[in-house]
mmCIF file of C-alpha atoms and ligand atoms in Angstrom:
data_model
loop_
_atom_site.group_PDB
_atom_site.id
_atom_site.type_symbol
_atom_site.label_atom_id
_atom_site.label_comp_id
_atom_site.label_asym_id
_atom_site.label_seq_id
_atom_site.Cartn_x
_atom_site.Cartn_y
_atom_site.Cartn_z
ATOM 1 C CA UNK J 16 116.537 99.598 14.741
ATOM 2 C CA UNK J 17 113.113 100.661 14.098
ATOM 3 C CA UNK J 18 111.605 104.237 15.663
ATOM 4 C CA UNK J 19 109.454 104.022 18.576
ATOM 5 C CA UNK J 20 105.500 104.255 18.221
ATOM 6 C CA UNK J 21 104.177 106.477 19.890
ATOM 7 C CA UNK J 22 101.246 105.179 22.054
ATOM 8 C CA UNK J 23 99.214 107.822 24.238
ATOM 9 C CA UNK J 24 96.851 106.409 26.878
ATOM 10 C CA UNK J 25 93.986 108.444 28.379
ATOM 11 C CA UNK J 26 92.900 107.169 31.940
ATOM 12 C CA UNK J 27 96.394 105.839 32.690
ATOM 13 C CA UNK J 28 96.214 106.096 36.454
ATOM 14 C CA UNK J 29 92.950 104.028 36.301
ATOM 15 C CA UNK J 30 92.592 100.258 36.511
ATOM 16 C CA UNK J 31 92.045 99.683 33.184
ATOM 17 C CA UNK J 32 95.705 101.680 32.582
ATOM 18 C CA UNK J 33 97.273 100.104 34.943
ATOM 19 C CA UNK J 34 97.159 96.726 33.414
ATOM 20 C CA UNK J 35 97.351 97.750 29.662
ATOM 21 C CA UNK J 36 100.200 100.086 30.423
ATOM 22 C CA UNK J 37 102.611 96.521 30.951
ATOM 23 C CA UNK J 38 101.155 94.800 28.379
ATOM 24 C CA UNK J 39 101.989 97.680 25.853
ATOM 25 C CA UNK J 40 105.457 98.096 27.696
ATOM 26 C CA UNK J 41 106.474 93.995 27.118
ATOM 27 C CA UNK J 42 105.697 94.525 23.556
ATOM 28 C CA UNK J 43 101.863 92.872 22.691
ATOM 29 C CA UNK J 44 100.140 95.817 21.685
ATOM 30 C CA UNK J 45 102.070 95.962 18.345
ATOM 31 C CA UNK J 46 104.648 93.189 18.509
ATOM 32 C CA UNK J 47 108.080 92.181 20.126
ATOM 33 C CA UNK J 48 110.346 93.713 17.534
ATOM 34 C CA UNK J 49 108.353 97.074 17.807
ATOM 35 C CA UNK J 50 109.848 100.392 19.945
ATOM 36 C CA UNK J 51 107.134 102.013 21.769
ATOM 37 C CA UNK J 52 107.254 105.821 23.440
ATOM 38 C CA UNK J 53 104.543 105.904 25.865
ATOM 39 C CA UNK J 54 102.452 109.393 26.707
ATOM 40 C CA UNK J 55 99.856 108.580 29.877
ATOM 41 C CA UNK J 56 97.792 111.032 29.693
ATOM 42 C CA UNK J 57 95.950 112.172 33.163
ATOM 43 C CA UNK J 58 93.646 115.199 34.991
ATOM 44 C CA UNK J 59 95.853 116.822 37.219
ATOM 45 C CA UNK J 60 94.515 115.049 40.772
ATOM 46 C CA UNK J 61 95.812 112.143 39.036
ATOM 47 C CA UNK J 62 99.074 113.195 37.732
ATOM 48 C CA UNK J 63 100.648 111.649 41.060
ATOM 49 C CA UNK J 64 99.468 108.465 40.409
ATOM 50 C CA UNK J 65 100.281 107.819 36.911
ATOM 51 C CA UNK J 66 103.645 109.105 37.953
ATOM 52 C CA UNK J 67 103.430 106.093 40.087
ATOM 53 C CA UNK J 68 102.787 103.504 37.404
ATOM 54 C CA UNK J 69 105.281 105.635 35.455
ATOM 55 C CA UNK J 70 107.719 103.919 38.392
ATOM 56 C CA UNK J 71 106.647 100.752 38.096
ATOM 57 C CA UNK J 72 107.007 100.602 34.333
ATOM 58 C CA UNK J 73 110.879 101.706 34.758
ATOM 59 C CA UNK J 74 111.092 99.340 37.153
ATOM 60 C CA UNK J 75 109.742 96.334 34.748
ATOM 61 C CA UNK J 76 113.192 97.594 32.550
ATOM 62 C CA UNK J 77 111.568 96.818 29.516
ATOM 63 C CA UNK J 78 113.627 96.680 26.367
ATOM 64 C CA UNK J 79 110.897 98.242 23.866
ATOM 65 C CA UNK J 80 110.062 101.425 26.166
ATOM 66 C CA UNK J 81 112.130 104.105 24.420
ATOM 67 C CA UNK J 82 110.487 106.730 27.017
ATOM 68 C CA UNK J 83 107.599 108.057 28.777
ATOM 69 C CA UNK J 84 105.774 111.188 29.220
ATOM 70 C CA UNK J 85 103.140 111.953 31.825
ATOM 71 C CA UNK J 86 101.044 114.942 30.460
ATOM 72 C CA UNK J 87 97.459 116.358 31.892
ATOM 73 C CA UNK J 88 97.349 118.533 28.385
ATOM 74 C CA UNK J 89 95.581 116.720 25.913
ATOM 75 C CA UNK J 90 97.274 118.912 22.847
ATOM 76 C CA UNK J 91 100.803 117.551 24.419
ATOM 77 C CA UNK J 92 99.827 114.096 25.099
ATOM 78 C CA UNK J 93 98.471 113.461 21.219
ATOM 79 C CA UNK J 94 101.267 116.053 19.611
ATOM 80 C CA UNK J 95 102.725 113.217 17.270
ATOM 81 C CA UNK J 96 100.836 110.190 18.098
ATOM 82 C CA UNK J 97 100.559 106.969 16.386
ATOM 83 C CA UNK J 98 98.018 104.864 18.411
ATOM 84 C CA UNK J 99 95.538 106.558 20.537
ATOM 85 C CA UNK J 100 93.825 104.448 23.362
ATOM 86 C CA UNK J 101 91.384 106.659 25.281
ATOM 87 C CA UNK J 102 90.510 104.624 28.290
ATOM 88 C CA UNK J 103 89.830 107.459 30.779
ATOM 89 C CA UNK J 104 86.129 108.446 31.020
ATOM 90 C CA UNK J 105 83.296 109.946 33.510
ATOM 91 C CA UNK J 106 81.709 107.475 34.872
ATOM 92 C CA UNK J 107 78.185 107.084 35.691
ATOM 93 C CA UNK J 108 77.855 108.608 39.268
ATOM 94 C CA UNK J 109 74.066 108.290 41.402
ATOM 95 C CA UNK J 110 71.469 110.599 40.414
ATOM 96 C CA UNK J 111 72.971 111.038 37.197
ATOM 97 C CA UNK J 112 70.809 111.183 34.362
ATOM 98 C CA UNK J 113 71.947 109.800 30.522
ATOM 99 C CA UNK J 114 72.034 113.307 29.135
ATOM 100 C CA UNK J 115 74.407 114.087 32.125
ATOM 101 C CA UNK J 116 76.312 111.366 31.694
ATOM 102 C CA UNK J 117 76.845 112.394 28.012
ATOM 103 C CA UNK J 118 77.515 116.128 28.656
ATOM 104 C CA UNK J 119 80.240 115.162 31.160
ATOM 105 C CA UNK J 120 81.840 113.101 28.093
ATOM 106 C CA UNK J 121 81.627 115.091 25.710
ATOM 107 C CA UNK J 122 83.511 117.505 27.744
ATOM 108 C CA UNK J 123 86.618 115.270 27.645
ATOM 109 C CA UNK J 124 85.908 113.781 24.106
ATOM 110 C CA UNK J 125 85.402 116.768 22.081
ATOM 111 C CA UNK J 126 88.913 118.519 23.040
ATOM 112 C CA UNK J 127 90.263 114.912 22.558
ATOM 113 C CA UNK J 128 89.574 114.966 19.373
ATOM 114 C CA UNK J 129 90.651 118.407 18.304
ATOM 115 C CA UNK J 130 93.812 118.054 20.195
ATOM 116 C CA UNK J 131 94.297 114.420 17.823
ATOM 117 C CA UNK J 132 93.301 116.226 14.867
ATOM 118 C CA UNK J 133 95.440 119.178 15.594
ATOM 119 C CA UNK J 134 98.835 117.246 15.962
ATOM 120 C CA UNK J 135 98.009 113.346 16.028
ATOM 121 C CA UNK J 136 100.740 111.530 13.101
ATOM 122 C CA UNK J 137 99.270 110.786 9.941
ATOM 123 C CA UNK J 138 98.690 107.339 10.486
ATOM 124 C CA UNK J 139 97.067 107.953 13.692
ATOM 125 C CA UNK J 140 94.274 105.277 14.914
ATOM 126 C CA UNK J 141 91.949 105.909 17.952
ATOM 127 C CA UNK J 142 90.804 103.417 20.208
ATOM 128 C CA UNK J 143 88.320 104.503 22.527
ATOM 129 C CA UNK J 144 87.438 102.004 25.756
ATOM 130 C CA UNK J 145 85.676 105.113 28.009
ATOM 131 C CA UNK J 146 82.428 104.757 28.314
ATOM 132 C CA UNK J 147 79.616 105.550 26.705
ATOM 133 C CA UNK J 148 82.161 104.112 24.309
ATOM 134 C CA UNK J 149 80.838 104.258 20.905
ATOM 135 C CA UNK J 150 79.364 107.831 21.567
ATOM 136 C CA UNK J 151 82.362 109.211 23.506
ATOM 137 C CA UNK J 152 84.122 107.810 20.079
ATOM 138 C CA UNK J 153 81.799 109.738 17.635
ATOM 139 C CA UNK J 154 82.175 112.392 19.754
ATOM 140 C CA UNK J 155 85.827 112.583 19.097
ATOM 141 C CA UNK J 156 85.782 111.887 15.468
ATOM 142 C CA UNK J 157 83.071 115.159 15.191
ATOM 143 C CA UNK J 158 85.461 117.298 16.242
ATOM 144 C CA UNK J 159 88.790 115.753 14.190
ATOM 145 C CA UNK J 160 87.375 116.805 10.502
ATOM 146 C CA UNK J 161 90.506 116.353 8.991
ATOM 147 C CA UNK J 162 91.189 112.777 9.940
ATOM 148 C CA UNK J 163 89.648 109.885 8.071
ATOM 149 C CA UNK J 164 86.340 108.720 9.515
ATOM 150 C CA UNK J 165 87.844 105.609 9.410
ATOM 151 C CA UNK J 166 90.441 106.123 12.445
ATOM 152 C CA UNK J 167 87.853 106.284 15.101
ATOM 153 C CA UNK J 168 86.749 103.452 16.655
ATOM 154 C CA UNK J 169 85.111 102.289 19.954
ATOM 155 C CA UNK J 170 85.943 98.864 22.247
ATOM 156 C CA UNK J 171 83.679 95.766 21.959
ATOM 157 C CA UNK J 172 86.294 92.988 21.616
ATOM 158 C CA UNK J 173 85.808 92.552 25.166
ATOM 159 C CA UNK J 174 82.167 91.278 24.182
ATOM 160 C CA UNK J 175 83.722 89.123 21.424
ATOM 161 C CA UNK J 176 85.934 87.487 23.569
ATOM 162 C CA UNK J 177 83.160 87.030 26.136
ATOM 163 C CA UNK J 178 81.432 85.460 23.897
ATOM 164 C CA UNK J 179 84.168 83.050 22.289
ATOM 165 C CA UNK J 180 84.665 82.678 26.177
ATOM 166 C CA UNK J 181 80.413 81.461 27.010
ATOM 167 C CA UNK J 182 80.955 79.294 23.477
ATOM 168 C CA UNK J 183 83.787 77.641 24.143
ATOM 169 C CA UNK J 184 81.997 76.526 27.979
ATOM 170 C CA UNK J 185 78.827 75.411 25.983
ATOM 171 C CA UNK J 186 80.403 73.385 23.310
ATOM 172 C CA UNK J 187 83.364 72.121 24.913
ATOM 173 C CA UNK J 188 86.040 73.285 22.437
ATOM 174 C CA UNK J 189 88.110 75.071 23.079
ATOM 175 C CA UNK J 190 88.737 79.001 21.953
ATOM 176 C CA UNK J 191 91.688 78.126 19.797
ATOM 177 C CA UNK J 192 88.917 76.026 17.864
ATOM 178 C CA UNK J 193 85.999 78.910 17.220
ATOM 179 C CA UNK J 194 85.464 81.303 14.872
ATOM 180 C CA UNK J 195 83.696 84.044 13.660
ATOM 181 C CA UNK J 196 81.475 85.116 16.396
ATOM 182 C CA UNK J 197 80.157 88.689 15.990
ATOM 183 C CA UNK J 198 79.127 91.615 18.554
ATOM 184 C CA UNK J 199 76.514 93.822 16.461
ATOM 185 C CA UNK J 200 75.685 97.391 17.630
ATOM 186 C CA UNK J 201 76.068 98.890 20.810
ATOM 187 C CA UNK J 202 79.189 98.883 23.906
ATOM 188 C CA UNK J 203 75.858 98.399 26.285
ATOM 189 C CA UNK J 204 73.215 95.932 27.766
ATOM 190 C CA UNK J 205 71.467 96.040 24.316
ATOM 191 C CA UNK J 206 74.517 94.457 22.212
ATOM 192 C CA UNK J 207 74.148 92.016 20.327
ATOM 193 C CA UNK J 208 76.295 88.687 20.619
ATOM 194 C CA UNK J 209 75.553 86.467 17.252
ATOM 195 C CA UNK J 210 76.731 83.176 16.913
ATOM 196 C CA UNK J 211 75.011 82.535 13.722
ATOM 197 C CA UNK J 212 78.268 82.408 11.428
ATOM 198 C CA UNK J 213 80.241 81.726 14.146
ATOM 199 C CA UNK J 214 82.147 78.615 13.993
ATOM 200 C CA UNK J 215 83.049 75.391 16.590
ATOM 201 C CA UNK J 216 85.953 73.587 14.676
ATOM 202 C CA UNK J 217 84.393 74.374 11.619
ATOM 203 C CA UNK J 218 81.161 73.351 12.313
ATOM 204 C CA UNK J 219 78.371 76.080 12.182
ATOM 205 C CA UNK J 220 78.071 77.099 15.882
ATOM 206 C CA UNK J 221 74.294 77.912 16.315
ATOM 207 C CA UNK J 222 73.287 74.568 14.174
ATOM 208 C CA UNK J 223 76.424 72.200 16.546
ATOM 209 C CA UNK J 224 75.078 74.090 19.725
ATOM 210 C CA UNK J 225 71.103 73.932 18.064
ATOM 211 C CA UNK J 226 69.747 75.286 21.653
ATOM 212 C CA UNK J 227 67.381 78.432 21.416
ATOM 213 C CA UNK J 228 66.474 79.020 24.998
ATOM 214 C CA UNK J 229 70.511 78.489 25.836
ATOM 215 C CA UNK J 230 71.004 81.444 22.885
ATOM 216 C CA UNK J 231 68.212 83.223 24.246
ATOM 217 C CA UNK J 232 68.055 83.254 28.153
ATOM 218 C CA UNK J 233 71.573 82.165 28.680
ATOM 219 C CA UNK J 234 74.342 82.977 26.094
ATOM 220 C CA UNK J 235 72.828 86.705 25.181
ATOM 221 C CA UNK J 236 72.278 88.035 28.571
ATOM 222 C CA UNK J 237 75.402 86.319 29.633
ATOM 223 C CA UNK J 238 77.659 88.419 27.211
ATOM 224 C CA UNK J 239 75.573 91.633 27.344
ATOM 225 C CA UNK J 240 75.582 91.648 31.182
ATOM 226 C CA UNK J 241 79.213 90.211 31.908
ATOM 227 C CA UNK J 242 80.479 93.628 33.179
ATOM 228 C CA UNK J 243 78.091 93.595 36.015
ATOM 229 C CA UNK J 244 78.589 90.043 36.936
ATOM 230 C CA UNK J 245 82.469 90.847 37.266
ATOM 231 C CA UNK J 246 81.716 93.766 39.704
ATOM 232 C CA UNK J 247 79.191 91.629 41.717
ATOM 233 C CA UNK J 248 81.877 89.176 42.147
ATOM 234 C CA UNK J 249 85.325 91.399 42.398
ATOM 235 C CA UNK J 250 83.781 94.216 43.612
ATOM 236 C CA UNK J 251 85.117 96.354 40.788
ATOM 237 C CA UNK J 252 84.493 96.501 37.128
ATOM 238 C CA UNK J 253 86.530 94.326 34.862
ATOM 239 C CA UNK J 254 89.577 95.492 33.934
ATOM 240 C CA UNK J 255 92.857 93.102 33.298
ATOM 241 C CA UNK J 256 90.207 91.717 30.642
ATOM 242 C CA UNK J 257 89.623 94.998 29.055
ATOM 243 C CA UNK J 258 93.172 95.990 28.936
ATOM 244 C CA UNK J 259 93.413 92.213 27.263
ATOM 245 C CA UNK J 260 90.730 93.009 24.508
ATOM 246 C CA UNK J 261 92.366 96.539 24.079
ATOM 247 C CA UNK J 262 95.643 94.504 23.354
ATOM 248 C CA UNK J 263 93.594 92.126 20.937
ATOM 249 C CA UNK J 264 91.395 95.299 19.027
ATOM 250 C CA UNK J 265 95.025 97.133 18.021
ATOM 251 C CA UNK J 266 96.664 94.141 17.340
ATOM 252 C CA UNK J 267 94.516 93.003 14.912
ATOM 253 C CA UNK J 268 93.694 96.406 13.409
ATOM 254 C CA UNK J 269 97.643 96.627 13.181
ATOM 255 C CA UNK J 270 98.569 93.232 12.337
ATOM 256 C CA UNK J 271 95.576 91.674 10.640
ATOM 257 C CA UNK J 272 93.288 89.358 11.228
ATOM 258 C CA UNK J 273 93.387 85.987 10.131
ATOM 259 C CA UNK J 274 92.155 84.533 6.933
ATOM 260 C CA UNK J 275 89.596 82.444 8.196
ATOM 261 C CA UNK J 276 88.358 84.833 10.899
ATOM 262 C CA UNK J 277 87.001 88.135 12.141
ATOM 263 C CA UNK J 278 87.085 90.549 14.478
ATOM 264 C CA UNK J 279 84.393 92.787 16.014
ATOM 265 C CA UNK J 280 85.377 96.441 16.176
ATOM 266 C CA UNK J 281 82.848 99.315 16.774
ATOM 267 C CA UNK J 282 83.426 101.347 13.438
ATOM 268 C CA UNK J 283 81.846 104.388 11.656
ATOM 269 C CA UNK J 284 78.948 102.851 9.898
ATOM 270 C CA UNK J 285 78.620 103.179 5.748
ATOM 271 C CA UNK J 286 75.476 101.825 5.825
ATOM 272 C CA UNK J 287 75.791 98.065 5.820
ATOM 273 C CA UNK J 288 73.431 95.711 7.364
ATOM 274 C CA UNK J 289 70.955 99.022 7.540
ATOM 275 C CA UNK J 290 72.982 100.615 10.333
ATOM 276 C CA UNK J 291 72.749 104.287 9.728
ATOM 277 C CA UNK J 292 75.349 105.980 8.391
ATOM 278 C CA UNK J 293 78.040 107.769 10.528
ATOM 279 C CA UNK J 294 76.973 105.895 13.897
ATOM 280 C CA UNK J 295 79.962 104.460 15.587
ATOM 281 C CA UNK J 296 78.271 100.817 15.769
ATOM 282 C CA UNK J 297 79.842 97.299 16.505
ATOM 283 C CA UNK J 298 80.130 94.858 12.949
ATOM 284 C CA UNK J 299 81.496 92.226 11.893
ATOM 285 C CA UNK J 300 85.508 93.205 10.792
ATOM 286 C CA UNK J 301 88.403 92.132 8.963
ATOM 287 C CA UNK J 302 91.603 93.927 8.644
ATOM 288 C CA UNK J 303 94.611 93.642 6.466
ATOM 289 C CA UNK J 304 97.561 96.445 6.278
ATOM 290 C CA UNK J 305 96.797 98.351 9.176
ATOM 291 C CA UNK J 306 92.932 98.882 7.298
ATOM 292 C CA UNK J 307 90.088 97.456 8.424
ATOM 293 C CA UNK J 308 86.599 96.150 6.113
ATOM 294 C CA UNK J 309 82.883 95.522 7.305
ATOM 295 C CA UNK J 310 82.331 91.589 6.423
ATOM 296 C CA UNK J 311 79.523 91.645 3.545
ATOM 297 C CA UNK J 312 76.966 89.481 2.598
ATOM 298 C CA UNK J 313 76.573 87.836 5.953
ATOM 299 C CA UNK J 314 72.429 86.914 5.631
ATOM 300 C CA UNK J 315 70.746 88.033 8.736
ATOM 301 C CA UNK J 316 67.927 86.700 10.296
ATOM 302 C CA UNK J 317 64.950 87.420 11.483
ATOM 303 C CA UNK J 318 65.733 86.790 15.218
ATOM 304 C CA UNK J 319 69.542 88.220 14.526
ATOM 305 C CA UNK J 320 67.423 91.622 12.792
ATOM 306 C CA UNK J 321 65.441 92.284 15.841
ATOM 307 C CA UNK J 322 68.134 92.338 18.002
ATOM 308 C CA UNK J 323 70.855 94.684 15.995
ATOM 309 C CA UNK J 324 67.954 96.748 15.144
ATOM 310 C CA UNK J 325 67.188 97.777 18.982
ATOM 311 C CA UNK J 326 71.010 98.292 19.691
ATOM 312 C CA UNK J 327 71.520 100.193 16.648
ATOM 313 C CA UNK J 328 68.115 102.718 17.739
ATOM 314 C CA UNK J 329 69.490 103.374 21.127
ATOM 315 C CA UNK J 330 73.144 104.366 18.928
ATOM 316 C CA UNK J 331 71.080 106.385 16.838
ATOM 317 C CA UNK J 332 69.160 107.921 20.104
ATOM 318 C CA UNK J 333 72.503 108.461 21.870
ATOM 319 C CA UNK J 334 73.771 110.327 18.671
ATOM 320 C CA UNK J 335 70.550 112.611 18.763
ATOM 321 C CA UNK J 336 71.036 113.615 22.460
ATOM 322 C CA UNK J 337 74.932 114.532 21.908
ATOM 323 C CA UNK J 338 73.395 116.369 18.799
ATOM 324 C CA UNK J 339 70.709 118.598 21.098
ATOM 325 C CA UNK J 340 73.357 118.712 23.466
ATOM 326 C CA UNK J 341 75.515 120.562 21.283
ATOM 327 C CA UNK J 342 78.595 117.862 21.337
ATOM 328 C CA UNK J 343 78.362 116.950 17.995
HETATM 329 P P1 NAX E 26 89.094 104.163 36.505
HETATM 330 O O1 NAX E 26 88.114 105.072 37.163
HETATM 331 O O2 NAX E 26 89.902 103.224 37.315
HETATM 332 O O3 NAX E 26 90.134 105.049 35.681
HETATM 333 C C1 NAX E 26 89.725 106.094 34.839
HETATM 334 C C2 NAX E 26 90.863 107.102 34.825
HETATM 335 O O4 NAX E 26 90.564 108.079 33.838
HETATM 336 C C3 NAX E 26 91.054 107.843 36.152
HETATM 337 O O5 NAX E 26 92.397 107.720 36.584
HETATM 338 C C4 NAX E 26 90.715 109.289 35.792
HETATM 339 O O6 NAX E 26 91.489 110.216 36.517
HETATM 340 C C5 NAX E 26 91.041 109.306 34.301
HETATM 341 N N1 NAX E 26 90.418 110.405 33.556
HETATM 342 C C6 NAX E 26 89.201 110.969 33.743
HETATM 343 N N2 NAX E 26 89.023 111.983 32.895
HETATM 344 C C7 NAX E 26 90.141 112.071 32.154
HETATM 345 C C8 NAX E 26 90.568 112.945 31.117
HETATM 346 N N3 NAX E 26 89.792 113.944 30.696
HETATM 347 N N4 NAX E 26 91.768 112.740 30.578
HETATM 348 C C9 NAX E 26 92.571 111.771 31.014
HETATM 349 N N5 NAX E 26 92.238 110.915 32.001
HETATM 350 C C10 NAX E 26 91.032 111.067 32.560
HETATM 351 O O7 NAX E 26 88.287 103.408 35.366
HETATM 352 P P2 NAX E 26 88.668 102.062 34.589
HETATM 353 O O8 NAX E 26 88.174 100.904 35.328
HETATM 354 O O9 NAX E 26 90.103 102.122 34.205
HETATM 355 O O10 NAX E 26 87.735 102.204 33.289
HETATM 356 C C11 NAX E 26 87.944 103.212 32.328
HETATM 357 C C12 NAX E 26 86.783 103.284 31.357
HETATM 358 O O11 NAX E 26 86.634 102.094 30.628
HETATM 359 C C13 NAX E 26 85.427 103.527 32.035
HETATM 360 O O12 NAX E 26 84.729 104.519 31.314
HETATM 361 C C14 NAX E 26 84.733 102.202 31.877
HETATM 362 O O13 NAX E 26 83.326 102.327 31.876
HETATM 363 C C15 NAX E 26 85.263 101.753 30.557
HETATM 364 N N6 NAX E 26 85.134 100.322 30.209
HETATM 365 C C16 NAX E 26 84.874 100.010 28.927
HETATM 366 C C17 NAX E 26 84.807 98.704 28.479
HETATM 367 C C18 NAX E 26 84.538 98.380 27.040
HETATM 368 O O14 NAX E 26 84.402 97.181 26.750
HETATM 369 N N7 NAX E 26 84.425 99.318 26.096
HETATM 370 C C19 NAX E 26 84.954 97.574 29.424
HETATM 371 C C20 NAX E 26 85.661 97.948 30.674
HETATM 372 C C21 NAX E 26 85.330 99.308 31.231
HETATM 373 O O15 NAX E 26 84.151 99.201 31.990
#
């Protein structure tokens, strides 16, 4: 029998825990042949209730949970751990300013990340879904020097599938049938949903779809402003579909994509596509052994240019207030 992986989860009394914790438990986080030890990681006021879902997840008796610890020390919770998903977050609150916002973050991503670097396994990969995410996720891999770069990255499959979801309603195919769509840049309104080499049962989507104001006034601010249509409508903010794309992000990072498609993963930049190097910004991804790759060569155009430019400033501005702030 293989050992467990150990899989730590930050935020696992929240909503967004509470739904990924059973996914991860019946074995599609990293596959049905695959032990898992599971560390939910809490703040103490919410100990109790993670101990709660702790209950429930006995009570599901699955077959791949070899144990599970509830922790509120952060050095504990990553001592050992093979797949960091840091879900828990401070959110936005009224009155609260961005550099607030920020600050509060960075005071639960910075000792996140030393406490990973400190004791996290060698093969250790980070998956952060708290919001700001790609910030709280540079944040993190600042302060884990001796980790590669290349662990750290932030949630925007749940844009990707989003949009796979808004092309698959436009063109009638279904998602089984599409390819290849790409979220550029930024976790935020200002993302960047590109369905330029994307592809509708081979065909190129944007020349099969061939409908700029749909692209324009309709797909984009669709995708980019999905998360406040599902709290307008459920009265909280999505979360069995984030747990969902958290499943699909380390699957695929794990697993591999397939050959004919991508991913989109918000990784540390190396300068491709002119995104400045070192911000944690959304791209175009493809993964094989447990490694992921930027796609290259994709040509950009002038419409697609605009658009990843302004999501890749505000990264860029984001990374300069953590930087006055001290965080980074
Ligand atoms: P909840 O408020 O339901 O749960 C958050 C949990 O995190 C709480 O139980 C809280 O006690 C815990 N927490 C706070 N600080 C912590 C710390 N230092 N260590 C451990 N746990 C801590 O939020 P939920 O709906 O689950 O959302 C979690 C985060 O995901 C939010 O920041 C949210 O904005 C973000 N999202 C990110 C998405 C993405 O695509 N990247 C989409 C969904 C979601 O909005």
């Amino acid at each position: 029998t293989r050992t467990p992986v150990t899989v730590t989860v930050t935020g696992a009394a929240g909503q967004i825990g509470y739904a990924l914790l059973f996914r991860i438990a019946s074995g599609q986080l990293l596959g049905a042949d695959v032990p898992v030890r599971l560390r939910l990681l809490e703040i103490p006021q919410a100990v109790k209730a993670a101990e709660g879902t702790a209950m429930e997840l006995d009570d599901g008796a699955f077959p791949l949970v070899s144990g599970i610890d509830i922790l509120d020390d952060a050095t504990r919770a990553f001592d050992g751990t093979n797949i960091a998903l840091l879900v828990g977050a401070r959110p936005r609150t009224k009155g609260m300013e961005r550099g607030d916002l920020l600050e509060a973050n960075g005071g639960i991503f910075k000792p996140q990340g030393e406490a990973i670097n400190a004791g996290a396994a060698d093969d250790v990969k980070v998956l952060v879904v708290g919001n700001p995410a790609n910030t709280n996720a540079l944040i993190a891999q600042q302060h884990a020097p001796d980790v590669p770069a290349d662990r750290f990255t932030a949630m925007t499959r749940l844009d990707h599938n989003r949009a796979l979801a808004q092309l698959s309603k436009k063109s009638g195919v279904p998602v089984a049938d599409l390819r290849k769509v790409t979220i550029w840049g930024n976790h935020s309104a200002t993302q960047y949903p590109d369905i330029f080499h994307a592809e509708v049962s081979g065909k190129n989507a944007a020349e099969t779809v061939n409908d700029q104001d749909w692209l324009e006034n309709d797909f984009i601010p669709t995708v980019a402003k999905r998360g406040a249509a599902i709290i307008e409508a459920r009265g909280a903010s999505s979360a069995a579909s984030a747990a969902s794309a958290a499943i699909d992000h380390v699957n695929l990072w794990v697993n591999g994509t397939a050959p004919d498609d991508w991913t989109s993963m918000a990784v540390v930049s190396d300068g491709s596509y002119d995104v400045p190097e070192g911000l944690i910004s959304s791209f175009p991804v493809t993964t094989k052994n447990g490694k992921w790759e930027i796609v290259q060569g994709l040509e950009i155009n002038d419409f697609s240019r605009t658009r990843i430019n302004a999501s890749v400033t505000e990264l860029s501005e984001e990374r300069e207030a953590v930087r006055k702030l001290g965080l980074i």
